PDB file of C-alpha atoms in Angstrom:
ATOM      1  CA  UNK A   1      -0.213   0.558  28.424  1.00  0.00           C
ATOM      2  CA  UNK A   2       3.176   0.954  30.121  1.00  0.00           C
ATOM      3  CA  UNK A   3       5.472   3.947  30.013  1.00  0.00           C
ATOM      4  CA  UNK A   4       7.699   2.360  27.371  1.00  0.00           C
ATOM      5  CA  UNK A   5       4.815   1.784  24.969  1.00  0.00           C
ATOM      6  CA  UNK A   6       3.581   5.334  25.488  1.00  0.00           C
ATOM      7  CA  UNK A   7       7.070   6.665  24.785  1.00  0.00           C
ATOM      8  CA  UNK A   8       7.320   4.536  21.617  1.00  0.00           C
ATOM      9  CA  UNK A   9       3.957   5.792  20.363  1.00  0.00           C
ATOM     10  CA  UNK A  10       4.895   9.401  21.059  1.00  0.00           C
ATOM     11  CA  UNK A  11       8.181   8.864  19.230  1.00  0.00           C
ATOM     12  CA  UNK A  12       6.408   7.409  16.176  1.00  0.00           C
ATOM     13  CA  UNK A  13       3.949  10.301  16.018  1.00  0.00           C
ATOM     14  CA  UNK A  14       6.719  12.869  16.495  1.00  0.00           C
ATOM     15  CA  UNK A  15       8.807  11.184  13.797  1.00  0.00           C
ATOM     16  CA  UNK A  16       5.962  11.237  11.276  1.00  0.00           C
ATOM     17  CA  UNK A  17       5.249  14.902  12.016  1.00  0.00           C
ATOM     18  CA  UNK A  18       8.945  15.724  11.773  1.00  0.00           C
ATOM     19  CA  UNK A  19       9.275  13.909   8.448  1.00  0.00           C
ATOM     20  CA  UNK A  20       6.274  15.619   6.889  1.00  0.00           C
ATOM     21  CA  UNK A  21       7.265  18.984   8.348  1.00  0.00           C
ATOM     22  CA  UNK A  22      10.854  18.677   7.126  1.00  0.00           C
ATOM     23  CA  UNK A  23       9.732  17.957   3.550  1.00  0.00           C
ATOM     24  CA  UNK A  24       7.277  20.853   3.589  1.00  0.00           C
ATOM     25  CA  UNK A  25       9.874  23.213   5.039  1.00  0.00           C
ATOM     26  CA  UNK A  26      12.369  22.199   2.357  1.00  0.00           C
ATOM     27  CA  UNK A  27       9.766  22.802  -0.361  1.00  0.00           C
ATOM     28  CA  UNK A  28       8.388  26.087   0.971  1.00  0.00           C
ATOM     29  CA  UNK A  29      11.267  27.703   2.899  1.00  0.00           C
ATOM     30  CA  UNK A  30      11.681  30.437   0.260  1.00  0.00           C
ATOM     31  CA  UNK A  31       8.033  30.586  -0.729  1.00  0.00           C
ATOM     32  CA  UNK A  32       6.012  33.803  -0.814  1.00  0.00           C
ATOM     33  CA  UNK A  33       2.946  32.894   1.235  1.00  0.00           C
ATOM     34  CA  UNK A  34       1.433  36.351   0.761  1.00  0.00           C
ATOM     35  CA  UNK A  35       0.735  35.352  -2.831  1.00  0.00           C
ATOM     36  CA  UNK A  36      -1.359  32.407  -1.598  1.00  0.00           C
ATOM     37  CA  UNK A  37      -4.041  34.803  -0.354  1.00  0.00           C
ATOM     38  CA  UNK A  38      -4.143  36.423  -3.786  1.00  0.00           C
ATOM     39  CA  UNK A  39      -4.557  33.034  -5.448  1.00  0.00           C
ATOM     40  CA  UNK A  40      -7.188  31.846  -2.958  1.00  0.00           C
ATOM     41  CA  UNK A  41      -9.473  34.849  -3.123  1.00  0.00           C
ATOM     42  CA  UNK A  42      -8.867  36.361  -6.535  1.00  0.00           C
ATOM     43  CA  UNK A  43      -7.430  33.804  -8.955  1.00  0.00           C
ATOM     44  CA  UNK A  44      -8.980  30.445  -8.024  1.00  0.00           C
ATOM     45  CA  UNK A  45     -12.208  29.158  -9.516  1.00  0.00           C
ATOM     46  CA  UNK A  46     -13.899  27.893  -6.367  1.00  0.00           C
ATOM     47  CA  UNK A  47     -16.822  26.439  -8.292  1.00  0.00           C
ATOM     48  CA  UNK A  48     -14.702  23.476  -9.359  1.00  0.00           C
ATOM     49  CA  UNK A  49     -13.363  22.996  -5.828  1.00  0.00           C
ATOM     50  CA  UNK A  50     -16.905  22.894  -4.456  1.00  0.00           C
ATOM     51  CA  UNK A  51     -17.926  20.466  -7.214  1.00  0.00           C
ATOM     52  CA  UNK A  52     -15.099  18.164  -6.128  1.00  0.00           C
ATOM     53  CA  UNK A  53     -16.340  17.962  -2.523  1.00  0.00           C
ATOM     54  CA  UNK A  54     -19.248  15.526  -3.147  1.00  0.00           C
ATOM     55  CA  UNK A  55     -16.815  13.020  -4.643  1.00  0.00           C
ATOM     56  CA  UNK A  56     -14.523  13.280  -1.617  1.00  0.00           C
ATOM     57  CA  UNK A  57     -17.523  12.577   0.610  1.00  0.00           C
ATOM     58  CA  UNK A  58     -18.829   9.797  -1.644  1.00  0.00           C
ATOM     59  CA  UNK A  59     -15.469   8.017  -1.628  1.00  0.00           C
ATOM     60  CA  UNK A  60     -15.699   7.609   2.130  1.00  0.00           C
ATOM     61  CA  UNK A  61     -19.389   6.691   2.027  1.00  0.00           C
ATOM     62  CA  UNK A  62     -18.738   3.992  -0.569  1.00  0.00           C
ATOM     63  CA  UNK A  63     -16.011   2.688   1.734  1.00  0.00           C
ATOM     64  CA  UNK A  64     -18.499   2.528   4.607  1.00  0.00           C
ATOM     65  CA  UNK A  65     -21.072   0.681   2.500  1.00  0.00           C
ATOM     66  CA  UNK A  66     -18.419  -1.771   1.299  1.00  0.00           C
ATOM     67  CA  UNK A  67     -17.190  -2.369   4.826  1.00  0.00           C
ATOM     68  CA  UNK A  68     -20.680  -3.266   6.013  1.00  0.00           C
ATOM     69  CA  UNK A  69     -20.879  -5.747   3.145  1.00  0.00           C
ATOM     70  CA  UNK A  70     -17.615  -7.473   4.124  1.00  0.00           C
ATOM     71  CA  UNK A  71     -18.719  -7.753   7.763  1.00  0.00           C
ATOM     72  CA  UNK A  72     -21.929  -9.614   6.955  1.00  0.00           C
ATOM     73  CA  UNK A  73     -20.241 -12.961   6.072  1.00  0.00           C
ATOM     74  CA  UNK A  74     -18.615 -13.066   9.552  1.00  0.00           C
ATOM     75  CA  UNK A  75     -22.028 -12.660  11.215  1.00  0.00           C
ATOM     76  CA  UNK A  76     -21.625  -9.016  12.119  1.00  0.00           C
ATOM     77  CA  UNK A  77     -24.454  -6.611  11.337  1.00  0.00           C
ATOM     78  CA  UNK A  78     -23.393  -3.044  12.107  1.00  0.00           C
ATOM     79  CA  UNK A  79     -25.705  -0.205  11.165  1.00  0.00           C
ATOM     80  CA  UNK A  80     -24.914   1.507   7.879  1.00  0.00           C
ATOM     81  CA  UNK A  81     -24.794   4.957   9.477  1.00  0.00           C
ATOM     82  CA  UNK A  82     -22.294   3.746  12.074  1.00  0.00           C
ATOM     83  CA  UNK A  83     -20.069   2.233   9.368  1.00  0.00           C
ATOM     84  CA  UNK A  84     -20.036   5.495   7.419  1.00  0.00           C
ATOM     85  CA  UNK A  85     -19.474   7.629  10.515  1.00  0.00           C
ATOM     86  CA  UNK A  86     -16.613   5.383  11.580  1.00  0.00           C
ATOM     87  CA  UNK A  87     -14.952   5.875   8.187  1.00  0.00           C
ATOM     88  CA  UNK A  88     -15.333   9.658   8.414  1.00  0.00           C
ATOM     89  CA  UNK A  89     -13.860   9.601  11.916  1.00  0.00           C
ATOM     90  CA  UNK A  90     -11.011   7.257  10.978  1.00  0.00           C
ATOM     91  CA  UNK A  91      -9.681   9.633   8.325  1.00  0.00           C
ATOM     92  CA  UNK A  92      -9.954  12.588  10.677  1.00  0.00           C
ATOM     93  CA  UNK A  93      -8.079  10.993  13.584  1.00  0.00           C
ATOM     94  CA  UNK A  94      -5.358   9.865  11.167  1.00  0.00           C
ATOM     95  CA  UNK A  95      -4.642  13.542  10.629  1.00  0.00           C
ATOM     96  CA  UNK A  96      -3.446  13.594  14.246  1.00  0.00           C
ATOM     97  CA  UNK A  97      -1.873  10.152  14.513  1.00  0.00           C
ATOM     98  CA  UNK A  98      -1.063   8.572  11.127  1.00  0.00           C
ATOM     99  CA  UNK A  99      -2.479   5.067  10.546  1.00  0.00           C
ATOM    100  CA  UNK A 100      -4.470   5.040  13.820  1.00  0.00           C
ATOM    101  CA  UNK A 101      -7.694   5.453  11.863  1.00  0.00           C
ATOM    102  CA  UNK A 102      -7.956   1.758  10.969  1.00  0.00           C
ATOM    103  CA  UNK A 103      -8.077   0.842  14.643  1.00  0.00           C
ATOM    104  CA  UNK A 104     -10.334   3.780  15.502  1.00  0.00           C
ATOM    105  CA  UNK A 105     -13.047   2.752  13.071  1.00  0.00           C
ATOM    106  CA  UNK A 106     -13.034  -0.812  14.403  1.00  0.00           C
ATOM    107  CA  UNK A 107     -13.258   0.609  17.910  1.00  0.00           C
ATOM    108  CA  UNK A 108     -16.320   2.666  16.932  1.00  0.00           C
ATOM    109  CA  UNK A 109     -18.120  -0.438  15.641  1.00  0.00           C
ATOM    110  CA  UNK A 110     -17.150  -2.340  18.783  1.00  0.00           C
ATOM    111  CA  UNK A 111     -18.485   0.418  21.036  1.00  0.00           C
ATOM    112  CA  UNK A 112     -21.658   1.302  19.125  1.00  0.00           C
ATOM    113  CA  UNK A 113     -22.760  -1.983  17.556  1.00  0.00           C
ATOM    114  CA  UNK A 114     -20.793  -4.556  19.605  1.00  0.00           C
ATOM    115  CA  UNK A 115     -18.930  -5.780  16.517  1.00  0.00           C
ATOM    116  CA  UNK A 116     -15.975  -8.096  17.173  1.00  0.00           C
ATOM    117  CA  UNK A 117     -12.852  -5.945  17.043  1.00  0.00           C
ATOM    118  CA  UNK A 118     -10.671  -8.752  15.676  1.00  0.00           C
ATOM    119  CA  UNK A 119     -13.150  -9.608  12.921  1.00  0.00           C
ATOM    120  CA  UNK A 120     -13.440  -5.942  11.997  1.00  0.00           C
ATOM    121  CA  UNK A 121      -9.645  -5.666  11.766  1.00  0.00           C
ATOM    122  CA  UNK A 122      -9.615  -8.727   9.532  1.00  0.00           C
ATOM    123  CA  UNK A 123     -12.083  -7.149   7.121  1.00  0.00           C
ATOM    124  CA  UNK A 124      -9.978  -3.978   7.100  1.00  0.00           C
ATOM    125  CA  UNK A 125      -6.994  -6.099   6.043  1.00  0.00           C
ATOM    126  CA  UNK A 126      -9.146  -7.571   3.277  1.00  0.00           C
ATOM    127  CA  UNK A 127     -10.226  -4.116   2.127  1.00  0.00           C
ATOM    128  CA  UNK A 128      -6.647  -2.860   2.060  1.00  0.00           C
ATOM    129  CA  UNK A 129      -5.666  -5.855  -0.023  1.00  0.00           C
ATOM    130  CA  UNK A 130      -8.399  -5.086  -2.559  1.00  0.00           C
ATOM    131  CA  UNK A 131      -7.455  -1.398  -2.619  1.00  0.00           C
ATOM    132  CA  UNK A 132      -3.790  -2.273  -3.106  1.00  0.00           C
ATOM    133  CA  UNK A 133      -4.695  -4.512  -6.042  1.00  0.00           C
ATOM    134  CA  UNK A 134      -6.704  -1.705  -7.646  1.00  0.00           C
ATOM    135  CA  UNK A 135      -3.858   0.768  -7.168  1.00  0.00           C
ATOM    136  CA  UNK A 136      -1.375  -1.717  -8.635  1.00  0.00           C
ATOM    137  CA  UNK A 137      -3.580  -2.255 -11.692  1.00  0.00           C
ATOM    138  CA  UNK A 138      -4.119   1.491 -12.146  1.00  0.00           C
ATOM    139  CA  UNK A 139      -0.396   2.069 -11.736  1.00  0.00           C
ATOM    140  CA  UNK A 140       0.472  -0.559 -14.331  1.00  0.00           C
ATOM    141  CA  UNK A 141      -1.999   0.867 -16.842  1.00  0.00           C
ATOM    142  CA  UNK A 142      -0.830   4.421 -16.190  1.00  0.00           C
ATOM    143  CA  UNK A 143       2.862   3.555 -16.470  1.00  0.00           C
ATOM    144  CA  UNK A 144       2.309   1.769 -19.766  1.00  0.00           C
ATOM    145  CA  UNK A 145       0.327   4.712 -21.113  1.00  0.00           C
ATOM    146  CA  UNK A 146       2.741   7.385 -19.840  1.00  0.00           C
ATOM    147  CA  UNK A 147       6.057   5.504 -19.723  1.00  0.00           C
ATOM    148  CA  UNK A 148       8.055   8.447 -21.101  1.00  0.00           C
ATOM    149  CA  UNK A 149       6.925  10.712 -18.241  1.00  0.00           C
ATOM    150  CA  UNK A 150       7.895   8.147 -15.599  1.00  0.00           C
ATOM    151  CA  UNK A 151      11.324   7.710 -17.174  1.00  0.00           C
ATOM    152  CA  UNK A 152      11.853  11.450 -16.900  1.00  0.00           C
ATOM    153  CA  UNK A 153      10.665  11.376 -13.282  1.00  0.00           C
ATOM    154  CA  UNK A 154      13.169   8.660 -12.339  1.00  0.00           C
ATOM    155  CA  UNK A 155      15.989  10.452 -14.135  1.00  0.00           C
ATOM    156  CA  UNK A 156      15.290  13.831 -12.507  1.00  0.00           C
ATOM    157  CA  UNK A 157      14.896  12.406  -8.986  1.00  0.00           C
ATOM    158  CA  UNK A 158      17.832  10.030  -9.306  1.00  0.00           C
ATOM    159  CA  UNK A 159      15.605   7.071  -8.540  1.00  0.00           C
ATOM    160  CA  UNK A 160      16.542   3.779 -10.149  1.00  0.00           C
ATOM    161  CA  UNK A 161      15.083   0.434  -9.156  1.00  0.00           C
ATOM    162  CA  UNK A 162      17.973  -1.310 -10.901  1.00  0.00           C
ATOM    163  CA  UNK A 163      20.444   0.399  -8.593  1.00  0.00           C
ATOM    164  CA  UNK A 164      18.513  -0.936  -5.601  1.00  0.00           C
ATOM    165  CA  UNK A 165      18.109  -4.525  -6.748  1.00  0.00           C
ATOM    166  CA  UNK A 166      21.613  -4.789  -8.200  1.00  0.00           C
ATOM    167  CA  UNK A 167      22.985  -4.479  -4.690  1.00  0.00           C
ATOM    168  CA  UNK A 168      21.505  -7.905  -3.913  1.00  0.00           C
ATOM    169  CA  UNK A 169      23.298 -11.053  -5.035  1.00  0.00           C
ATOM    170  CA  UNK A 170      21.624 -14.450  -5.302  1.00  0.00           C
ATOM    171  CA  UNK A 171      23.138 -15.342  -1.950  1.00  0.00           C
ATOM    172  CA  UNK A 172      21.769 -12.120  -0.500  1.00  0.00           C
ATOM    173  CA  UNK A 173      18.236 -12.984  -1.585  1.00  0.00           C
ATOM    174  CA  UNK A 174      18.547 -16.500  -0.145  1.00  0.00           C
ATOM    175  CA  UNK A 175      19.925 -15.262   3.171  1.00  0.00           C
ATOM    176  CA  UNK A 176      17.190 -12.632   3.427  1.00  0.00           C
ATOM    177  CA  UNK A 177      14.497 -15.244   2.755  1.00  0.00           C
ATOM    178  CA  UNK A 178      15.987 -17.613   5.335  1.00  0.00           C
ATOM    179  CA  UNK A 179      16.183 -14.849   7.938  1.00  0.00           C
ATOM    180  CA  UNK A 180      12.607 -13.840   7.259  1.00  0.00           C
ATOM    181  CA  UNK A 181      11.426 -17.440   7.553  1.00  0.00           C
ATOM    182  CA  UNK A 182      13.395 -17.872  10.783  1.00  0.00           C
ATOM    183  CA  UNK A 183      11.756 -14.780  12.274  1.00  0.00           C
ATOM    184  CA  UNK A 184       8.289 -16.103  11.379  1.00  0.00           C
ATOM    185  CA  UNK A 185       9.033 -19.540  12.873  1.00  0.00           C
ATOM    186  CA  UNK A 186      10.464 -18.012  16.036  1.00  0.00           C
ATOM    187  CA  UNK A 187       7.480 -15.718  16.369  1.00  0.00           C
ATOM    188  CA  UNK A 188       5.039 -18.611  16.041  1.00  0.00           C
ATOM    189  CA  UNK A 189       7.015 -20.597  18.597  1.00  0.00           C
ATOM    190  CA  UNK A 190       6.979 -17.752  21.113  1.00  0.00           C
ATOM    191  CA  UNK A 191       3.247 -17.215  20.636  1.00  0.00           C
ATOM    192  CA  UNK A 192       2.607 -20.919  21.235  1.00  0.00           C
ATOM    193  CA  UNK A 193       4.568 -20.726  24.503  1.00  0.00           C
ATOM    194  CA  UNK A 194       2.785 -17.706  25.894  1.00  0.00           C
ATOM    195  CA  UNK A 195       0.394 -18.208  28.782  1.00  0.00           C
ATOM    196  CA  UNK A 196      -2.198 -16.149  26.884  1.00  0.00           C
ATOM    197  CA  UNK A 197      -1.989 -18.484  23.888  1.00  0.00           C
ATOM    198  CA  UNK A 198      -5.724 -19.207  23.767  1.00  0.00           C
ATOM    199  CA  UNK A 199      -6.582 -15.510  23.844  1.00  0.00           C
ATOM    200  CA  UNK A 200      -4.069 -14.769  21.105  1.00  0.00           C
ATOM    201  CA  UNK A 201      -5.304 -17.712  19.060  1.00  0.00           C
ATOM    202  CA  UNK A 202      -8.912 -16.531  19.321  1.00  0.00           C
ATOM    203  CA  UNK A 203      -7.859 -13.046  18.263  1.00  0.00           C
ATOM    204  CA  UNK A 204      -6.007 -14.370  15.220  1.00  0.00           C
ATOM    205  CA  UNK A 205      -8.960 -16.607  14.385  1.00  0.00           C
ATOM    206  CA  UNK A 206     -11.197 -13.536  14.403  1.00  0.00           C
ATOM    207  CA  UNK A 207      -8.788 -11.662  12.179  1.00  0.00           C
ATOM    208  CA  UNK A 208      -8.553 -14.620   9.811  1.00  0.00           C
ATOM    209  CA  UNK A 209     -12.335 -14.831   9.574  1.00  0.00           C
ATOM    210  CA  UNK A 210     -12.386 -11.173   8.632  1.00  0.00           C
ATOM    211  CA  UNK A 211      -9.687 -11.626   6.012  1.00  0.00           C
ATOM    212  CA  UNK A 212     -11.471 -14.586   4.411  1.00  0.00           C
ATOM    213  CA  UNK A 213     -14.852 -12.826   4.492  1.00  0.00           C
ATOM    214  CA  UNK A 214     -14.344 -11.724   0.902  1.00  0.00           C
ATOM    215  CA  UNK A 215     -15.022 -15.186  -0.476  1.00  0.00           C
ATOM    216  CA  UNK A 216     -18.445 -15.206   1.197  1.00  0.00           C
ATOM    217  CA  UNK A 217     -19.625 -11.749   0.159  1.00  0.00           C
ATOM    218  CA  UNK A 218     -23.220 -12.178  -0.956  1.00  0.00           C
ATOM    219  CA  UNK A 219     -23.292  -9.651  -3.785  1.00  0.00           C
ATOM    220  CA  UNK A 220     -19.926  -9.752  -5.546  1.00  0.00           C
ATOM    221  CA  UNK A 221     -20.911  -7.343  -8.366  1.00  0.00           C
ATOM    222  CA  UNK A 222     -21.965  -4.786  -5.747  1.00  0.00           C
ATOM    223  CA  UNK A 223     -18.666  -5.255  -3.905  1.00  0.00           C
ATOM    224  CA  UNK A 224     -16.757  -4.678  -7.149  1.00  0.00           C
ATOM    225  CA  UNK A 225     -18.887  -1.606  -7.880  1.00  0.00           C
ATOM    226  CA  UNK A 226     -18.163  -0.158  -4.428  1.00  0.00           C
ATOM    227  CA  UNK A 227     -14.440  -0.810  -4.825  1.00  0.00           C
ATOM    228  CA  UNK A 228     -14.269   0.866  -8.230  1.00  0.00           C
ATOM    229  CA  UNK A 229     -16.560   3.691  -7.083  1.00  0.00           C
ATOM    230  CA  UNK A 230     -14.243   4.444  -4.155  1.00  0.00           C
ATOM    231  CA  UNK A 231     -11.269   5.024  -6.425  1.00  0.00           C
ATOM    232  CA  UNK A 232     -13.320   6.675  -9.130  1.00  0.00           C
ATOM    233  CA  UNK A 233     -14.598   9.162  -6.547  1.00  0.00           C
ATOM    234  CA  UNK A 234     -11.101   9.746  -5.185  1.00  0.00           C
ATOM    235  CA  UNK A 235      -9.891  10.482  -8.703  1.00  0.00           C
ATOM    236  CA  UNK A 236     -12.710  12.909  -9.517  1.00  0.00           C
ATOM    237  CA  UNK A 237     -12.237  14.590  -6.133  1.00  0.00           C
ATOM    238  CA  UNK A 238      -8.674  15.269  -7.241  1.00  0.00           C
ATOM    239  CA  UNK A 239      -9.104  15.785 -10.989  1.00  0.00           C
ATOM    240  CA  UNK A 240     -11.753  18.500 -10.722  1.00  0.00           C
ATOM    241  CA  UNK A 241      -9.306  20.659  -8.756  1.00  0.00           C
ATOM    242  CA  UNK A 242      -7.223  21.008 -11.942  1.00  0.00           C
ATOM    243  CA  UNK A 243      -9.882  23.381 -13.259  1.00  0.00           C
ATOM    244  CA  UNK A 244      -9.570  25.621 -10.194  1.00  0.00           C
ATOM    245  CA  UNK A 245      -6.272  27.022 -11.464  1.00  0.00           C
ATOM    246  CA  UNK A 246      -5.444  28.561 -14.808  1.00  0.00           C
ATOM    247  CA  UNK A 247      -2.013  26.886 -14.818  1.00  0.00           C
ATOM    248  CA  UNK A 248      -3.453  23.348 -14.571  1.00  0.00           C
ATOM    249  CA  UNK A 249      -6.846  23.723 -16.262  1.00  0.00           C
ATOM    250  CA  UNK A 250      -5.455  22.708 -19.667  1.00  0.00           C
ATOM    251  CA  UNK A 251      -3.818  19.478 -18.467  1.00  0.00           C
ATOM    252  CA  UNK A 252      -5.101  16.199 -19.852  1.00  0.00           C
ATOM    253  CA  UNK A 253      -6.884  13.467 -17.934  1.00  0.00           C
ATOM    254  CA  UNK A 254      -3.801  11.271 -18.444  1.00  0.00           C
ATOM    255  CA  UNK A 255      -1.717  13.837 -16.552  1.00  0.00           C
ATOM    256  CA  UNK A 256      -4.330  13.802 -13.799  1.00  0.00           C
ATOM    257  CA  UNK A 257      -4.129  10.016 -13.629  1.00  0.00           C
ATOM    258  CA  UNK A 258      -0.318  10.026 -13.444  1.00  0.00           C
ATOM    259  CA  UNK A 259      -0.205  12.606 -10.664  1.00  0.00           C
ATOM    260  CA  UNK A 260      -3.100  10.900  -8.873  1.00  0.00           C
ATOM    261  CA  UNK A 261      -1.328   7.527  -8.889  1.00  0.00           C
ATOM    262  CA  UNK A 262       2.005   8.988  -7.806  1.00  0.00           C
ATOM    263  CA  UNK A 263       0.269  10.909  -5.031  1.00  0.00           C
ATOM    264  CA  UNK A 264      -1.623   7.797  -3.907  1.00  0.00           C
ATOM    265  CA  UNK A 265       1.641   5.888  -3.624  1.00  0.00           C
ATOM    266  CA  UNK A 266       3.317   8.792  -1.799  1.00  0.00           C
ATOM    267  CA  UNK A 267       0.729   8.796   1.005  1.00  0.00           C
ATOM    268  CA  UNK A 268       1.976   5.358   2.046  1.00  0.00           C
ATOM    269  CA  UNK A 269       4.657   7.301   3.919  1.00  0.00           C
ATOM    270  CA  UNK A 270       3.168   7.720   7.428  1.00  0.00           C
ATOM    271  CA  UNK A 271       2.654  11.473   7.665  1.00  0.00           C
ATOM    272  CA  UNK A 272      -0.693  13.209   8.407  1.00  0.00           C
ATOM    273  CA  UNK A 273      -2.768  12.755   5.240  1.00  0.00           C
ATOM    274  CA  UNK A 274       0.465  12.260   3.301  1.00  0.00           C
ATOM    275  CA  UNK A 275       1.565  15.849   3.976  1.00  0.00           C
ATOM    276  CA  UNK A 276       5.039  16.372   2.569  1.00  0.00           C
ATOM    277  CA  UNK A 277       5.521  13.241   0.457  1.00  0.00           C
ATOM    278  CA  UNK A 278       2.275  13.916  -1.438  1.00  0.00           C
ATOM    279  CA  UNK A 279       3.228  17.541  -2.053  1.00  0.00           C
ATOM    280  CA  UNK A 280       6.657  16.591  -3.350  1.00  0.00           C
ATOM    281  CA  UNK A 281       5.482  13.740  -5.581  1.00  0.00           C
ATOM    282  CA  UNK A 282       2.598  15.613  -7.211  1.00  0.00           C
ATOM    283  CA  UNK A 283       4.615  18.825  -7.608  1.00  0.00           C
ATOM    284  CA  UNK A 284       7.446  16.947  -9.307  1.00  0.00           C
ATOM    285  CA  UNK A 285       5.110  15.251 -11.757  1.00  0.00           C
ATOM    286  CA  UNK A 286       3.305  18.504 -12.582  1.00  0.00           C
ATOM    287  CA  UNK A 287       6.653  20.128 -13.410  1.00  0.00           C
ATOM    288  CA  UNK A 288       7.386  17.269 -15.797  1.00  0.00           C
ATOM    289  CA  UNK A 289       4.141  18.131 -17.580  1.00  0.00           C
ATOM    290  CA  UNK A 290       5.337  21.697 -18.103  1.00  0.00           C
ATOM    291  CA  UNK A 291       3.833  23.460 -15.086  1.00  0.00           C
ATOM    292  CA  UNK A 292       6.006  26.163 -13.559  1.00  0.00           C
ATOM    293  CA  UNK A 293       7.443  25.239 -10.157  1.00  0.00           C
ATOM    294  CA  UNK A 294       5.708  28.131  -8.397  1.00  0.00           C
ATOM    295  CA  UNK A 295       2.327  27.251  -9.879  1.00  0.00           C
ATOM    296  CA  UNK A 296       2.841  23.598  -8.928  1.00  0.00           C
ATOM    297  CA  UNK A 297       3.626  24.630  -5.347  1.00  0.00           C
ATOM    298  CA  UNK A 298       0.442  26.723  -5.174  1.00  0.00           C
ATOM    299  CA  UNK A 299      -1.580  23.812  -6.525  1.00  0.00           C
ATOM    300  CA  UNK A 300      -0.346  21.136  -4.101  1.00  0.00           C
ATOM    301  CA  UNK A 301      -0.471  23.459  -1.091  1.00  0.00           C
ATOM    302  CA  UNK A 302      -4.006  24.696  -1.676  1.00  0.00           C
ATOM    303  CA  UNK A 303      -5.540  21.428  -2.897  1.00  0.00           C
ATOM    304  CA  UNK A 304      -4.061  19.366  -0.085  1.00  0.00           C
ATOM    305  CA  UNK A 305      -5.002  21.942   2.556  1.00  0.00           C
ATOM    306  CA  UNK A 306      -8.606  22.281   1.377  1.00  0.00           C
ATOM    307  CA  UNK A 307      -9.114  18.529   1.026  1.00  0.00           C
ATOM    308  CA  UNK A 308      -7.576  17.955   4.462  1.00  0.00           C
ATOM    309  CA  UNK A 309      -9.976  20.533   5.893  1.00  0.00           C
ATOM    310  CA  UNK A 310     -12.864  18.592   4.345  1.00  0.00           C
ATOM    311  CA  UNK A 311     -11.632  15.413   6.050  1.00  0.00           C
ATOM    312  CA  UNK A 312     -11.489  17.255   9.368  1.00  0.00           C
ATOM    313  CA  UNK A 313     -15.018  18.649   8.943  1.00  0.00           C
ATOM    314  CA  UNK A 314     -16.396  15.175   8.132  1.00  0.00           C
ATOM    315  CA  UNK A 315     -14.633  13.829  11.218  1.00  0.00           C
ATOM    316  CA  UNK A 316     -16.226  16.476  13.434  1.00  0.00           C
ATOM    317  CA  UNK A 317     -19.624  15.764  11.886  1.00  0.00           C
ATOM    318  CA  UNK A 318     -19.282  12.008  12.474  1.00  0.00           C
ATOM    319  CA  UNK A 319     -18.155  12.533  16.079  1.00  0.00           C
ATOM    320  CA  UNK A 320     -21.220  14.683  16.762  1.00  0.00           C
ATOM    321  CA  UNK A 321     -23.544  12.304  14.913  1.00  0.00           C
ATOM    322  CA  UNK A 322     -22.205   9.246  16.744  1.00  0.00           C
ATOM    323  CA  UNK A 323     -22.847  10.945  20.077  1.00  0.00           C
ATOM    324  CA  UNK A 324     -26.569  10.911  19.246  1.00  0.00           C
ATOM    325  CA  UNK A 325     -26.651   7.289  18.028  1.00  0.00           C
ATOM    326  CA  UNK A 326     -27.840   4.768  20.580  1.00  0.00           C
ATOM    327  CA  UNK A 327     -25.338   2.100  21.608  1.00  0.00           C
ATOM    328  CA  UNK A 328     -26.328  -1.531  21.016  1.00  0.00           C
ATOM    329  CA  UNK A 329     -25.226  -3.924  23.781  1.00  0.00           C
TER     330      UNK A 329
END
């Protein structure tokens, strides 16, 4: 890796940290952090927080089991324990460098079980596609069920999709499509002219095999179960924390679903574990459900911090566990 690439990577990491930090500073610049200690040790019901932990762990384990299943059709047979450890580790390292976890987990399988890196990446793309579809479906159902709340959210934040799309004319859409197509064609042409064409082609072939592995999954019902179990566990990991605080314990499951979906979309912004965007999105939605701003700030700060700590602990565990697992050549 040359100096320019290193500088670009450092810039991306610094930018993500700056973005998340700036949002958090804006939200908490006038916040009384001394009160947090009071809430943590005297007002919170930690029983519910502890009950939420198994679901946070299960969500990642289900992801590991599903990943092993998608690798089998491309003739890769990683050990189940390595798949799960790689998932734990991927979430932990993403706390340091956002989005690097996807590559890290493929690297773990390559190192420990000699799994093709390109095929592993392809299956990750497939998994993300399935997860995106589930989130889209959950979002659609939630919006339909709670449309009035979302309208209030857009009005209060000044967000309007119409204002974005109205800026595009028909000609604008056509020009954008043509430019995008031209970029794709030029990119394919340049790849075909590179001296390393065969290497690149083999890499893309591996990725493509991984992407298309879904159609050859042996046990489709099990794959569907894993996919739904992942998001069901994520939701319960979040929902149970409502009962930790008196201010949120009375909120309905529909409120939990709305804030869960909005938070899930917010973490797309590349900051460590969604820090900043997640806090803002969930806090805003809680306020719309009648929660006082201060109570909402306590909730998002404590819940996100504790759940991030769990991710870090699982990452440390997986790193230690992997060090004792024999490498397969």
